CSV table of C-alpha atoms in Angstrom, one decimal:
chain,number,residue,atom,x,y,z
A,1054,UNK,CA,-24.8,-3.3,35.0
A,1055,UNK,CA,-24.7,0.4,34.2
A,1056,UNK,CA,-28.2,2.2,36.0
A,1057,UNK,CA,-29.6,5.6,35.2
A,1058,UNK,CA,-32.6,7.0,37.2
A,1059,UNK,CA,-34.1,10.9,35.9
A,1060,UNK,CA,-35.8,13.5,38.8
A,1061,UNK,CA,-35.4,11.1,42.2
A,1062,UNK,CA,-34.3,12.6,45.4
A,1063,UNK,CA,-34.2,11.2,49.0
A,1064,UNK,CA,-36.5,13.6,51.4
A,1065,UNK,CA,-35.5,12.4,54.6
A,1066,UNK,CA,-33.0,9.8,56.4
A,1067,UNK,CA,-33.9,8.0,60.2
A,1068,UNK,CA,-31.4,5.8,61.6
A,1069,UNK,CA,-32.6,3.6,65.0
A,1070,UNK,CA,-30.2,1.9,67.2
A,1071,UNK,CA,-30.9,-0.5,69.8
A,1072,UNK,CA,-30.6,1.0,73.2
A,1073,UNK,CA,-28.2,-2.3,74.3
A,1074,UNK,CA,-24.1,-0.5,74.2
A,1075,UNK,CA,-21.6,-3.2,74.2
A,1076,UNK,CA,-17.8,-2.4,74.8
A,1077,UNK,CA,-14.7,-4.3,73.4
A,1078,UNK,CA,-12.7,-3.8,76.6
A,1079,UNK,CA,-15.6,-5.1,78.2
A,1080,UNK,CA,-15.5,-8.0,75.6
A,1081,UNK,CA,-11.4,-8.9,75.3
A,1082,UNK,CA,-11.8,-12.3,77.1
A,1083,UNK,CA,-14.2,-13.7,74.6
A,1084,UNK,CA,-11.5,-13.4,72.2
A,1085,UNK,CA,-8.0,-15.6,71.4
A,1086,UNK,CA,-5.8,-12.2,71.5
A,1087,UNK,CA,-3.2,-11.0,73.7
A,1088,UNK,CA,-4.0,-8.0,76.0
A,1089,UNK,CA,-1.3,-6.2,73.8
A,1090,UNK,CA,-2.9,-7.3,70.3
A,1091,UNK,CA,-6.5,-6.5,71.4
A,1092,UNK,CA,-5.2,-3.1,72.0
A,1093,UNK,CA,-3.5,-2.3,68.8
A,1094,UNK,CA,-6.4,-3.8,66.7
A,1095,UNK,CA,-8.5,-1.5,68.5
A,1096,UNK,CA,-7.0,1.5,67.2
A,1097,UNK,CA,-7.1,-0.5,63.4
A,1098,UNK,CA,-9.7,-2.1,63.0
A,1099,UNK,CA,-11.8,0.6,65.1
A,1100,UNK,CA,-13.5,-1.7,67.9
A,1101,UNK,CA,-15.3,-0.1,70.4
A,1102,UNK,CA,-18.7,0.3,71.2
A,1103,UNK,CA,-21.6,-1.8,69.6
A,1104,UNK,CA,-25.2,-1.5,69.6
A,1105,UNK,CA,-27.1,-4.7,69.7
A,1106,UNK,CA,-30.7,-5.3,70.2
A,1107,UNK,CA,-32.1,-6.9,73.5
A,1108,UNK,CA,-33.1,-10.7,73.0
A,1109,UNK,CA,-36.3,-10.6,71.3
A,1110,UNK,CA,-35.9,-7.3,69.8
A,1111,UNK,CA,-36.2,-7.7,65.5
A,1112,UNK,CA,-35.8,-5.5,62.6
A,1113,UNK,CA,-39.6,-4.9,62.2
A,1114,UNK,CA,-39.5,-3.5,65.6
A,1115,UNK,CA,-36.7,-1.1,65.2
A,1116,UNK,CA,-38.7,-0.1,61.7
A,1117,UNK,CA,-42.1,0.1,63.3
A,1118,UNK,CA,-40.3,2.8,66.2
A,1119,UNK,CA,-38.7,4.6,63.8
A,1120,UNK,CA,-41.8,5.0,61.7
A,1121,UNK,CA,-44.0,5.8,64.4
A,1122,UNK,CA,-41.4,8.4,65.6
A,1123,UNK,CA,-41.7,10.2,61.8
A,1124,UNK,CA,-45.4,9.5,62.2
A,1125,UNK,CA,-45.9,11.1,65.5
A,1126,UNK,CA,-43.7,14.1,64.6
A,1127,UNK,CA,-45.4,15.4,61.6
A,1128,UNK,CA,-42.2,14.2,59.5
A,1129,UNK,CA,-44.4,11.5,57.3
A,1130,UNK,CA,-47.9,10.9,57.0
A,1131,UNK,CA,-49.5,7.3,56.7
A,1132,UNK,CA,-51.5,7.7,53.7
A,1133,UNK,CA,-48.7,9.2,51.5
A,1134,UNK,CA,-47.0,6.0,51.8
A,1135,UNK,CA,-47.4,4.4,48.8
A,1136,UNK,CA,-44.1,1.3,48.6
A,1137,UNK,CA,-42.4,0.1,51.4
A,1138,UNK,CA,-39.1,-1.8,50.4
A,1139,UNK,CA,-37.5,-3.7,53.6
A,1140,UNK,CA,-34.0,-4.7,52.8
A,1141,UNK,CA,-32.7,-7.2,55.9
A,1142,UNK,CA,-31.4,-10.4,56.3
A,1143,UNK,CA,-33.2,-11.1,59.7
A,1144,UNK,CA,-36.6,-11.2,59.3
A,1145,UNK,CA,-39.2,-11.8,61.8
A,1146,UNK,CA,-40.2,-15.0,59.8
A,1147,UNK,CA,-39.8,-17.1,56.9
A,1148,UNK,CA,-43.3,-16.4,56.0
A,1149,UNK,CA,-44.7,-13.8,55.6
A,1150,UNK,CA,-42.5,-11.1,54.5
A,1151,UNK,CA,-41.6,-8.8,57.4
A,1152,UNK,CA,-42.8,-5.8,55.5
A,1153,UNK,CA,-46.2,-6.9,55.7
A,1154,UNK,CA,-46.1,-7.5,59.1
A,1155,UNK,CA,-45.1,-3.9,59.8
A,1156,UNK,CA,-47.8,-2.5,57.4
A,1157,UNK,CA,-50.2,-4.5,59.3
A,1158,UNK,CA,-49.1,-3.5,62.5
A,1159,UNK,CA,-48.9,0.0,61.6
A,1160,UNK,CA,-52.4,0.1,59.9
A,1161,UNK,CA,-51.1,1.4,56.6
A,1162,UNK,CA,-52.9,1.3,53.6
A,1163,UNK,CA,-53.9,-1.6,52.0
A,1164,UNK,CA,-53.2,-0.3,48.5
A,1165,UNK,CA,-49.6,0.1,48.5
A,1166,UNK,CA,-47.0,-2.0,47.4
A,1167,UNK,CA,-44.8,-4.1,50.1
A,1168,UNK,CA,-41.7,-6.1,49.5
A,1169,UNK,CA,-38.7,-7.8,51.0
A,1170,UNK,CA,-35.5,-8.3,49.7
A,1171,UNK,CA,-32.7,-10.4,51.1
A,1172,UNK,CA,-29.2,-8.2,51.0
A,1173,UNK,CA,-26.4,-8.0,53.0
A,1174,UNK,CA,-23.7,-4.9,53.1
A,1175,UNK,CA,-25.2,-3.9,49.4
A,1176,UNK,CA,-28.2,-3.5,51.0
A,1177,UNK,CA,-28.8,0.5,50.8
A,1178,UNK,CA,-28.0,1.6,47.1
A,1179,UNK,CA,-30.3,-2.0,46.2
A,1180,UNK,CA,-33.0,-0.6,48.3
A,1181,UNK,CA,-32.8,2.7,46.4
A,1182,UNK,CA,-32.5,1.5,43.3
A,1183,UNK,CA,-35.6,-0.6,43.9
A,1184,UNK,CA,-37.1,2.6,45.2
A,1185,UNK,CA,-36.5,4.7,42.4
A,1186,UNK,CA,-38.1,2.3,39.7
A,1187,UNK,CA,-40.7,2.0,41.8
A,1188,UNK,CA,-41.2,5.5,41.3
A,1189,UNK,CA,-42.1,4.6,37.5
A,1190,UNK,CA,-45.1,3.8,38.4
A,1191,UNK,CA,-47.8,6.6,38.2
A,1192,UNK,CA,-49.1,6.0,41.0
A,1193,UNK,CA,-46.2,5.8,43.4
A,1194,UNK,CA,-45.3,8.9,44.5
A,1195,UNK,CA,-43.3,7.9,48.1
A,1196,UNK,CA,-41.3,5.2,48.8
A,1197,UNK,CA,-40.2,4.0,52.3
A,1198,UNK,CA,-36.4,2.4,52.1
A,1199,UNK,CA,-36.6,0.3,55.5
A,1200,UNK,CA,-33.1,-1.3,56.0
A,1201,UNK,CA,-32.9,-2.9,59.4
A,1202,UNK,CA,-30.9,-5.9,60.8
A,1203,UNK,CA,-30.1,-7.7,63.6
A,1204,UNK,CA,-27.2,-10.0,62.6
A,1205,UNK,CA,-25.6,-9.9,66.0
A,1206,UNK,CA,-27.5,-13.1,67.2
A,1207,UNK,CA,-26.1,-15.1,64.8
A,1208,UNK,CA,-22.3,-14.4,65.0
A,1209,UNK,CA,-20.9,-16.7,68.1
A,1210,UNK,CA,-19.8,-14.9,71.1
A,1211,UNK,CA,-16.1,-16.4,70.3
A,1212,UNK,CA,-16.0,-15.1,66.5
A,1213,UNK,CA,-13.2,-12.6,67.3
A,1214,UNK,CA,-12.9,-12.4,63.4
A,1215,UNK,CA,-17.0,-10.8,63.1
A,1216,UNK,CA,-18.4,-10.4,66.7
A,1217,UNK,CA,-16.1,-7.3,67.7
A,1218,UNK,CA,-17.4,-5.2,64.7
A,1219,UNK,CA,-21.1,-6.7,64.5
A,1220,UNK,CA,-24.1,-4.3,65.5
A,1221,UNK,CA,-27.6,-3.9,64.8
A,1222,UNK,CA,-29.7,-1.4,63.5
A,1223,UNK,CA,-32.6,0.4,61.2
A,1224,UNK,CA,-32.7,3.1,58.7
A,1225,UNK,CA,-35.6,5.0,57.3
A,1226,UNK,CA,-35.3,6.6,53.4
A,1227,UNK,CA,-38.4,8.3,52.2
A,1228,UNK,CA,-37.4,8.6,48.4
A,1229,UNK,CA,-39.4,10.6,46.3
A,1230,UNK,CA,-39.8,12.1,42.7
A,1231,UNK,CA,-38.6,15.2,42.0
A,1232,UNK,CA,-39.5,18.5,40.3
A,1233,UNK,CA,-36.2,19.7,39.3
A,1234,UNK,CA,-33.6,18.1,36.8
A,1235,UNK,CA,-31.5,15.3,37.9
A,1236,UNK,CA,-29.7,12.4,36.9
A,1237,UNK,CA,-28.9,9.4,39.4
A,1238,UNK,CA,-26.2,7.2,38.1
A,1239,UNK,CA,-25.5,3.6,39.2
A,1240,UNK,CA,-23.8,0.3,38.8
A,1241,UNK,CA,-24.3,-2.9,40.5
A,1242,UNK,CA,-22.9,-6.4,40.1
A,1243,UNK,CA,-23.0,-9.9,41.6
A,1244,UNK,CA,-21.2,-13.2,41.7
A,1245,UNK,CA,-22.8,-15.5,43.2
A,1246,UNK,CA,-19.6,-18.5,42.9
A,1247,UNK,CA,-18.6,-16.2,46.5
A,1248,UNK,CA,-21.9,-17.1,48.7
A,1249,UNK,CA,-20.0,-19.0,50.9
A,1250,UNK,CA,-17.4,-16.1,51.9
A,1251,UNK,CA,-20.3,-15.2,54.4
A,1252,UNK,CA,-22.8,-17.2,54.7
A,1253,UNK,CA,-24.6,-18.2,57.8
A,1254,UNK,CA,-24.6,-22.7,56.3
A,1255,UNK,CA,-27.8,-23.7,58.8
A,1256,UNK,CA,-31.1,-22.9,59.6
A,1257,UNK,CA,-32.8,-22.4,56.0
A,1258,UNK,CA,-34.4,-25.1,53.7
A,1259,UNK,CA,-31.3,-26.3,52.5
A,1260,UNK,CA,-29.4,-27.4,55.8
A,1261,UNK,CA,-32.3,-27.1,58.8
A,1262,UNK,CA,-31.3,-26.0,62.2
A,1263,UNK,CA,-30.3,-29.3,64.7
A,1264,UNK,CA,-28.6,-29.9,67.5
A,1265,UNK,CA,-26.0,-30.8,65.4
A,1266,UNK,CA,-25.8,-27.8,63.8
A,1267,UNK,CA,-25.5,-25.5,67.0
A,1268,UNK,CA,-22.8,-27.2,68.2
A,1269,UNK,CA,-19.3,-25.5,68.2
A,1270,UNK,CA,-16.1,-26.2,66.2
A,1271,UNK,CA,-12.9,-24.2,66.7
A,1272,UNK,CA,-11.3,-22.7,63.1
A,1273,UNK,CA,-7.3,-22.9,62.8
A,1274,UNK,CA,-7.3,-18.8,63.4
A,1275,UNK,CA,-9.1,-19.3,66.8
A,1276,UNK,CA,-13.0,-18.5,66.1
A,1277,UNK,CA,-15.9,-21.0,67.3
A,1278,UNK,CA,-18.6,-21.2,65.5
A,1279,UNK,CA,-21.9,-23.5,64.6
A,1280,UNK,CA,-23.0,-24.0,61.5
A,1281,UNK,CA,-25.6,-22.0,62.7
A,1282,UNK,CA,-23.5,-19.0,63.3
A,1283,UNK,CA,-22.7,-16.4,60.6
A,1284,UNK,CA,-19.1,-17.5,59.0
A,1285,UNK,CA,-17.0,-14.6,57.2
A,1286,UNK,CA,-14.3,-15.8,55.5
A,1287,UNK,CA,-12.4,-12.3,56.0
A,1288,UNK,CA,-9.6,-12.8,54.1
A,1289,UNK,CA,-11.9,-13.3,51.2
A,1290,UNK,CA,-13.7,-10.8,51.4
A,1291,UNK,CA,-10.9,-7.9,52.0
A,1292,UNK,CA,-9.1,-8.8,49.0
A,1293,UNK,CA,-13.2,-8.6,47.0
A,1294,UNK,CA,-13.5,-5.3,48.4
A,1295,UNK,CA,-9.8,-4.3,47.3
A,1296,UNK,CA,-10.0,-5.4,44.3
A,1297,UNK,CA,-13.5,-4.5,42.5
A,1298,UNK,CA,-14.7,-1.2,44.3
A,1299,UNK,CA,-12.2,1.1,43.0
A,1300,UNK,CA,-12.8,-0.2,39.6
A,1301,UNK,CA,-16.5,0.0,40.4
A,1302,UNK,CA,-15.8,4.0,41.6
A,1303,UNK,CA,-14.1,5.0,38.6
A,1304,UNK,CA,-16.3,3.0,35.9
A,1305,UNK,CA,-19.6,5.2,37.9
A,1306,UNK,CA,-17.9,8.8,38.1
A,1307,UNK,CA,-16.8,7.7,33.9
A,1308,UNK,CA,-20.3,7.0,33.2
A,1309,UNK,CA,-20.8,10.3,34.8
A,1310,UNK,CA,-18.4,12.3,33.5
A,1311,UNK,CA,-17.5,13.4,37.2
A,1312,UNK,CA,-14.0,13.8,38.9
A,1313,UNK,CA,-13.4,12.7,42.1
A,1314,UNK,CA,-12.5,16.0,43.3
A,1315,UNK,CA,-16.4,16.7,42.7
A,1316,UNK,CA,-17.8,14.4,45.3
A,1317,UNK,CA,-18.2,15.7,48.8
A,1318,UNK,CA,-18.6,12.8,50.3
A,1319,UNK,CA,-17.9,9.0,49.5
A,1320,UNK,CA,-20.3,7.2,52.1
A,1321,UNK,CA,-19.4,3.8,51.9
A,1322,UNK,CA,-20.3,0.8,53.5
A,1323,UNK,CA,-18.5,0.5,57.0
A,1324,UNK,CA,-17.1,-3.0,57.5
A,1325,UNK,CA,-13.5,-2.0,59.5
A,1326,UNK,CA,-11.8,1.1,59.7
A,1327,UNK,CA,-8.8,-0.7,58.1
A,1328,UNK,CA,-10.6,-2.1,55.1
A,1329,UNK,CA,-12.1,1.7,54.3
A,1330,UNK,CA,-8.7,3.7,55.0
A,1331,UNK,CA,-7.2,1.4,52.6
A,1332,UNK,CA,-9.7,1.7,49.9
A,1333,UNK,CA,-9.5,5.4,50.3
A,1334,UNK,CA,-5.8,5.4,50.4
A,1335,UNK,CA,-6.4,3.2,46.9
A,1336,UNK,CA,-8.7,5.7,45.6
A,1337,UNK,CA,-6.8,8.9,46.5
A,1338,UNK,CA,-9.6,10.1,48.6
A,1339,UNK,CA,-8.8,12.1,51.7
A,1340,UNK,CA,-10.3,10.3,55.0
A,1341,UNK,CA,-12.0,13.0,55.6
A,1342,UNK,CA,-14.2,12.7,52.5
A,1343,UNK,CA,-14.6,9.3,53.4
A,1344,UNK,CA,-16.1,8.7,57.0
A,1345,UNK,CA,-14.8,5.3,58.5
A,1346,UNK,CA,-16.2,6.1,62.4
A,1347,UNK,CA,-19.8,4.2,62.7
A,1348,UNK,CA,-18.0,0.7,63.7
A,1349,UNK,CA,-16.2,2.3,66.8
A,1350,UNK,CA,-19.4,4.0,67.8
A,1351,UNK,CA,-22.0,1.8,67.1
A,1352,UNK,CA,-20.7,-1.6,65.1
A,1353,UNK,CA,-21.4,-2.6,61.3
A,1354,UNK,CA,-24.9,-3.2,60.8
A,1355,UNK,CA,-25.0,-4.2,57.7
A,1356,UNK,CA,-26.7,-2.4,55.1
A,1357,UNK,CA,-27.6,-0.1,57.8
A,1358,UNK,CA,-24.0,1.5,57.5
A,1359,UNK,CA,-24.4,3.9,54.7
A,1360,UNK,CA,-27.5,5.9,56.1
A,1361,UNK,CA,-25.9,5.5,59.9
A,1362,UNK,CA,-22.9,7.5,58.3
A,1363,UNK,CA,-25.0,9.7,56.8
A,1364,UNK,CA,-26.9,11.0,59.6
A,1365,UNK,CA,-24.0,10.1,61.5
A,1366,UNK,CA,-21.8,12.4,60.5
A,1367,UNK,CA,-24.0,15.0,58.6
A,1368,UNK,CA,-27.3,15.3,60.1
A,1369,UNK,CA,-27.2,19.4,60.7
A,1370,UNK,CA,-25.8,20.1,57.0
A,1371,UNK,CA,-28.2,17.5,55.3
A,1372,UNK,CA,-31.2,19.4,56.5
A,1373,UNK,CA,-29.5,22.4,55.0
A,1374,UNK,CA,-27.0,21.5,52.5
A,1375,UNK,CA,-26.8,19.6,49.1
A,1376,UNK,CA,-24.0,17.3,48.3
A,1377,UNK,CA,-22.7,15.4,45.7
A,1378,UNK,CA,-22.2,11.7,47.3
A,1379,UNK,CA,-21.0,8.5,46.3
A,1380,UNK,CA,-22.3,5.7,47.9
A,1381,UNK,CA,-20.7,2.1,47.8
A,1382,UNK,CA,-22.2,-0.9,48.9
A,1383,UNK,CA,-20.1,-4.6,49.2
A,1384,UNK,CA,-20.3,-7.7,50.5
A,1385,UNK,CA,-22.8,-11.1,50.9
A,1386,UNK,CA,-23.7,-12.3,47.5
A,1387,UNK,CA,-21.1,-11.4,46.5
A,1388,UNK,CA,-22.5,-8.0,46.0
A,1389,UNK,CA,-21.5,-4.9,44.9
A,1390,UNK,CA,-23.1,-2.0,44.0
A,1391,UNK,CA,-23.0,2.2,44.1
A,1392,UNK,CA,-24.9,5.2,43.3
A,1393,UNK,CA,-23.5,8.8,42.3
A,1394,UNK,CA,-26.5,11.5,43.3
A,1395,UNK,CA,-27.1,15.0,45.3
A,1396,UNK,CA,-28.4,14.3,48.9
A,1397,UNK,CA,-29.4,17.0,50.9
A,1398,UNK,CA,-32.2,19.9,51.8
A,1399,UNK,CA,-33.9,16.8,53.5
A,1400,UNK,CA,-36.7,17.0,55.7
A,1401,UNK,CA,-35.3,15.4,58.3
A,1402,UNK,CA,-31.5,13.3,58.9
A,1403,UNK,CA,-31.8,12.5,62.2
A,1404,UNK,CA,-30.6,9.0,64.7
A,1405,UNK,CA,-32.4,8.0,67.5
A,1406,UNK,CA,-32.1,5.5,70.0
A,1407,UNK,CA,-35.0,2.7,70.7
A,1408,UNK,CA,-36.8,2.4,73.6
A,1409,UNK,CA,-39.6,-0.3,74.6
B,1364,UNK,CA,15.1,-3.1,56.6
B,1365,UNK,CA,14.8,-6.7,57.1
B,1366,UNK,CA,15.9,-6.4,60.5
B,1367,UNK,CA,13.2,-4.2,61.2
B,1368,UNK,CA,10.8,-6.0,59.6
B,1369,UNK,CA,11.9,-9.4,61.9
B,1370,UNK,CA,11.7,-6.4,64.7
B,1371,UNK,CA,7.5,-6.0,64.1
B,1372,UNK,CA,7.1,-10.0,63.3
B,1373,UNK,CA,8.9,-10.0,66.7
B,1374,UNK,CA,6.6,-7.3,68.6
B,1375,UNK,CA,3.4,-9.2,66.7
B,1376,UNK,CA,4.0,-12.9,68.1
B,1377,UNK,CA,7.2,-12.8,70.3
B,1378,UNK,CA,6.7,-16.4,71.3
B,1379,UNK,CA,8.3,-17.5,67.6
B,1380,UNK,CA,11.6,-17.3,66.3
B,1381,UNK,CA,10.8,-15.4,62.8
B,1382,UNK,CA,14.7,-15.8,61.6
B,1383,UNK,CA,14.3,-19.3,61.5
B,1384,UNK,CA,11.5,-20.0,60.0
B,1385,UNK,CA,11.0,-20.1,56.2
B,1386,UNK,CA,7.2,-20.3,56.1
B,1387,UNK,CA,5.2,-17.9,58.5
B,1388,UNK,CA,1.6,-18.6,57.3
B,1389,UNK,CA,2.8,-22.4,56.9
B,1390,UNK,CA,3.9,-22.8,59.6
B,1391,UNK,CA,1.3,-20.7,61.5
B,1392,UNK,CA,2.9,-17.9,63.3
B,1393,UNK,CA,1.0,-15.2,61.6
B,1394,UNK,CA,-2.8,-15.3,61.1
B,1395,UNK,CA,-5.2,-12.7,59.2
B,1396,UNK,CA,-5.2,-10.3,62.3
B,1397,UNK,CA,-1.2,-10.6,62.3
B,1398,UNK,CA,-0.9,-9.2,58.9
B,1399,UNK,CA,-3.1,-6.8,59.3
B,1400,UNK,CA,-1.3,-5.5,62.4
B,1401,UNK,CA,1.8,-6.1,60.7
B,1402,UNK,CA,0.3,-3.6,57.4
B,1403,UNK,CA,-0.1,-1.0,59.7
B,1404,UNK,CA,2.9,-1.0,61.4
B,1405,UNK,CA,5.1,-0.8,58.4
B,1406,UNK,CA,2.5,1.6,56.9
B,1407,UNK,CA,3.7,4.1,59.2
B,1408,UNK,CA,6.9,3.3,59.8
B,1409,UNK,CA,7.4,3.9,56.0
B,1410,UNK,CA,5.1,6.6,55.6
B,1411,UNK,CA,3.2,4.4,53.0
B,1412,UNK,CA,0.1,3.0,51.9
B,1413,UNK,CA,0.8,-0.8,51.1
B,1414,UNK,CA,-1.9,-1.6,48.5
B,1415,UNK,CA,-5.1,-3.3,49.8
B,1416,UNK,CA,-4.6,-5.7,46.6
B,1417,UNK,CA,-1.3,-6.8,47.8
B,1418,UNK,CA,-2.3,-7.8,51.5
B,1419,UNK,CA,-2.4,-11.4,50.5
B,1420,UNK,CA,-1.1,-14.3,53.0
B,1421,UNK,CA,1.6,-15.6,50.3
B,1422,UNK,CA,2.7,-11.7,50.6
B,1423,UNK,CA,3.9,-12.3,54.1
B,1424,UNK,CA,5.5,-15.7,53.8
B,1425,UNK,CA,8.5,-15.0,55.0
B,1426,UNK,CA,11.0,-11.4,55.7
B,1427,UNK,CA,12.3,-11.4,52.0
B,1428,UNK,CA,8.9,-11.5,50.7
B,1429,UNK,CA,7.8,-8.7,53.0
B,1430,UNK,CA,10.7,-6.8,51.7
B,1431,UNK,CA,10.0,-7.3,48.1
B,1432,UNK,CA,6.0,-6.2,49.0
B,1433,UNK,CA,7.7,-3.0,50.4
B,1434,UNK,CA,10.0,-2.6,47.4
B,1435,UNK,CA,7.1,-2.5,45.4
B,1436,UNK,CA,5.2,0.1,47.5
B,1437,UNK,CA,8.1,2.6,47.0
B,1438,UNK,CA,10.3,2.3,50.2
B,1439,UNK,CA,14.0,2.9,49.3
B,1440,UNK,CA,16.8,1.3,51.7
């Protein structure tokens, strides 16, 4: 599906990580690889240092910091929220929606619009599409894009296929309408016959958590997991990615009527260093234009990896600057969807770390 | 080329005996992580980009199809 948004712009980007720094090396004997293989998919796949929340840390905690950090700092005021979107896949509860929860807790306004939505790697161009129609609305004038999740309790300890790469993580988007001419363009799509390439099988309505379900089975590559455990089928999922984001790319910058020598930056969603050096090599897109660095430094978080890159990798020229970016989200659902738009002149791009 | 090929299968998993074997993924000598160290060795050996597409197990079945998968990504003998 083909999207189209008129005079939206993104004011200001937060990313939280948990204060928790988990090492690979530190990690190795978890895993079924030789000392030799560890090291060389090191340098590949880019495993390194994860963030991961303490036990009893969730996302509406990271959000509720990072909010009260913009709140406390003059960078967003209470009252001029008027929608707060929270994209995660580990909420607090199964009722109520964690949103809520964190407009309670912050003592926000009671007329304002609060919603969760349940998406995976897509999870930050769905969030601002949300956030832009939204913005329809007369009286909506800001729009909080809250992605946070904090996937790394649910992937075993002996996954060596998910654990090395997963961290955890929030991001803050204050999207807003704007005064000058623009046109957002966008695609999204979803097939829903690949839920089970990741899919975490226990624990929800369908297949409640037992003690049957918690207990471990070994997988012919090695990995031991519950059905309580997240479960990536990888191979799967590379060859999705490989397969329908180029396409996806050069359908949005046609729709456009953009080159892809025009986009300054192609912020995509960070699952492996492998997986995006091969879709830029696909692409033709120098690495350079295509950051790949947020899972050695801080793991894949999920739909927290697009923002993380941005204010990663560009938080002193986004408070400055405009660019033209691409941003490409992929993965659970199956999901995939991206959004061609200037970000930049922001009031803020900033990461932080949590602290209790 | 084969020979280096059987040279990274050999530096990959040097407990198995790639030239006799007519079935890696079969047979199980290479897993997902194999192939992908395997890519990126012959990536820069060859000073190519094997297509993301094209990293698919039945790819890697055995040295001939390797060779064909690198024939098609523009290595020369």
């Amino acid at each position: 599906m083909n999207l189209k948004f008129h005079n939206k712009k993104i004011t200001g980007i937060l990313t939280v990580l948990p204060e928790n720094e988990v090492n690979f090396d530190d990690e190795i004997d978890n895993y079924d690889f030789s000392r030799g293989q560890s090291m060389k998919l090191k340098l590949i796949m880019g495993y390194g240092k994860r963030r991961v929340v303490k036990e009893g840390t969730t996302a509406s905690d990271l959000c509720i910091f990072g909010l009260n950090y913009l709140f406390d700092n003059d960078l967003l005021k209470k009252d001029d929220i008027d929608a707060m979107v929270l994209v995660t896949q580990s909420p607090d509860h199964f009722v109520p929606a964690t949103s809520h929860i964190i407009q309670g807790k912050l003592d926000l306004k009671r007329d304002m619009i609060c919603l969760d939505i349940n998406q995976a790697c897509s999870g930050y161009p769905i969030g601002l599409n949300q956030a832009f129609m939204l913005l329809e609305q007369e009286e909506v004038n800001k729009v909080v894009v809250l992605n946070a999740d904090t996937m790394s309790q649910k992937v075993s300890v002996k996954d060596r296929g998910s654990r090395p790469l997963t961290g955890d993580a929030a991001a803050i988007t204050i999207v807003e309408n704007s005064t000058s001419e623009n046109t957002i363009y966008g695609t999204t799509k979803v097939d829903g016959k690949g839920a089970e390439a990741l899919i975490i099988p226990a624990g929800g309505f369908r297949m409640p958590s037992t003690p049957e379900t918690a207990e471990l089975e070994t997988d012919k590559s090695g990995n031991s997991r519950s059905l309580d455990h997240l479960v990536m089928k990888g191979d799967d999922i590379f060859t999705f990615v490989q397969q329908e984001v180029p396409p996806m790319i050069d359908h949005l910058l046609a729709m456009a009527n953009c080159d892809k020598e025009e986009i300054d930056y192609y912020m995509f969603h960070q699952p492996n260093k492998f997986m995006l050096k091969k879709l830029a090599d696909k692409m033709g897109v120098p690495y350079s234009k295509m950051p790949n660095n947020v899972v050695e430094n801080f793991g894949n978080a999920s739909g927290v990896s697009i923002p993380t890159a941005i204010t990663f990798n560009l938080s002193g020229q986004l408070v400055k600057d405009s660019y033209l970016m691409c941003l490409a989200g992929f993965g659970a659902g199956l999901s995939w969807t991206s959004l061609l738009m200037n970000i930049g002149n922001l009031d803020f791009c900033e990461t932080i770390d949590y602290k209790i | 080329m084969k020979k280096k090929i059987l040279d990274f299968l050999t530096e990959i998993r040097p407990e198995f005996d790639f030239a006799a074997s007519s079935n890696f993924i079969e047979e199980g000598m290479l897993d997902s992580f194999d192939i992908v160290s395997l890519v990126a060795s012959l990536d820069e050996e060859y000073g190519i980009s094997i297509d993301g597409t094209e990293i698919l197990p039945e790819n890697f079945s055995n040295v001939d199809s390797i060779y064909q998968l690198l024939i098609k990504n523009g290595v020369t003998e």
